[in-house]
């Protein structure tokens, strides 16, 4: 069906008059009348009826009007998005979500690369757990979110598009003066007598799974509210911790990261709405891919432009 005809029908319903719709659309009244008649023939049902002051949709016409209006709005957004990409324009605010480790680790660098590429745009960053961010993308609050498949994993949802960035190897954080500092990669058995601290269920599940594979246990005796609290307990010698490798370049000076033999990993992904994608979302994904690939996730960052 011709969207121009749908637009004419929606306009007629809105203004309640064939002549007024024709004037707004810069058509003749007879042309608009032929468009509506042709649409009725295609659908096999009357869509408008005349009354004393003009026309109004029939019950079938009202149902079609609602669906046609939604379709036209989607078509208009698609045209705007393509034109923004063509013209290199990102004047729509970009709402970004990221898990706490990605928000603190590599997302800021990726945003800096995006701004160098596109110029100044308005943007915001909301940290959250992967399931929370997924819900925010579905609700339309976020244009793009950087999430992981750490337990409980990522939902399969046709309302979002998911793209794989890479695998993030988890590392162990020790106090800087710990006897094992600088001796990695370590076998998990070497840490069997340590006290662990965790700040979320997903990381705790990864730790327990890795300990089980090694035939050992993990004493998670302490719980922190967030990553800074977790690292504070490590720095003061109360515990050691499992953290994402993307965080190693941001660690405070009084802790150190060491690798594990056969470390637990988590997949890192971007998710975006299946419809009405932000014109800058794909470019930000590319920037994060570049930054992610430019870090060896052991605390030794590499400059991707020099490698």
Coordinates of N, CA and C in Angstrom, one line a residue, residues 97-109 125-128 227-228 231 244 246-251 266 288:
X97 N 23.6 3.0 28.7 CA 23.6 2.2 30.0 C 24.8 1.3 30.0
X98 N 25.3 0.9 31.1 CA 26.4 0.0 31.2 C 26.5 -0.6 32.6
X99 N 26.9 -1.8 32.6 CA 27.2 -2.5 33.9 C 28.2 -1.6 34.7
X100 N 28.3 -1.7 36.0 CA 29.2 -0.9 36.8 C 30.7 -1.0 36.3
X101 N 31.1 -2.3 36.0 CA 32.5 -2.4 35.7 C 32.8 -1.8 34.3
X102 N 31.9 -2.0 33.4 CA 32.1 -1.4 32.0 C 32.0 0.1 32.1
X103 N 31.0 0.6 32.9 CA 30.9 2.1 33.1 C 32.1 2.7 33.7
X104 N 32.8 2.0 34.6 CA 34.0 2.5 35.2 C 35.3 2.2 34.4
X105 N 35.2 1.1 33.6 CA 36.4 0.7 32.9 C 36.6 1.2 31.5
X106 N 35.8 0.8 30.5 CA 36.1 1.2 29.1 C 35.1 2.0 28.4
X107 N 33.9 2.2 29.0 CA 32.9 3.0 28.3 C 33.3 4.5 28.2
X108 N 33.9 5.1 29.3 CA 34.3 6.5 29.1 C 35.2 6.7 28.0
X109 N 36.2 5.8 27.7 CA 37.1 6.0 26.6 C 36.4 5.8 25.3
X125 N 24.9 8.7 31.0 CA 25.4 7.3 31.3 C 24.7 6.9 32.6
X126 N 24.1 5.7 32.5 CA 23.3 5.1 33.6 C 23.9 3.7 33.9
X127 N 24.6 3.6 35.0 CA 25.1 2.2 35.4 C 23.9 1.4 36.0
X128 N 24.1 0.1 35.8 CA 23.1 -0.9 36.3 C 23.4 -2.3 36.0
X227 N 31.4 -1.8 43.8 CA 32.8 -2.0 43.5 C 33.8 -1.3 44.3
X228 N 33.6 0.1 44.6 CA 34.5 0.8 45.4 C 34.6 0.2 46.8
X231 N 36.7 -3.1 46.7 CA 38.1 -2.8 46.6 C 38.7 -2.2 47.9
X244 N 36.1 -8.1 37.1 CA 36.3 -8.1 35.6 C 37.6 -7.6 35.2
X246 N 38.3 -5.9 32.6 CA 38.2 -4.5 32.1 C 38.5 -3.4 33.1
X247 N 38.5 -3.8 34.4 CA 38.7 -2.9 35.5 C 40.2 -2.7 35.9
X248 N 41.0 -3.6 35.4 CA 42.4 -3.6 35.9 C 43.1 -2.3 35.7
X249 N 42.8 -1.6 34.6 CA 43.5 -0.3 34.4 C 43.1 0.8 35.2
X250 N 42.0 0.6 36.0 CA 41.4 1.7 36.8 C 41.6 1.4 38.3
X251 N 42.4 0.4 38.7 CA 42.5 0.0 40.1 C 43.3 1.0 40.9
X266 N 33.3 -13.8 30.9 CA 31.9 -13.4 30.7 C 31.9 -12.7 29.3
X288 N 33.6 1.1 21.3 CA 33.8 0.2 22.4 C 34.6 -1.1 22.0

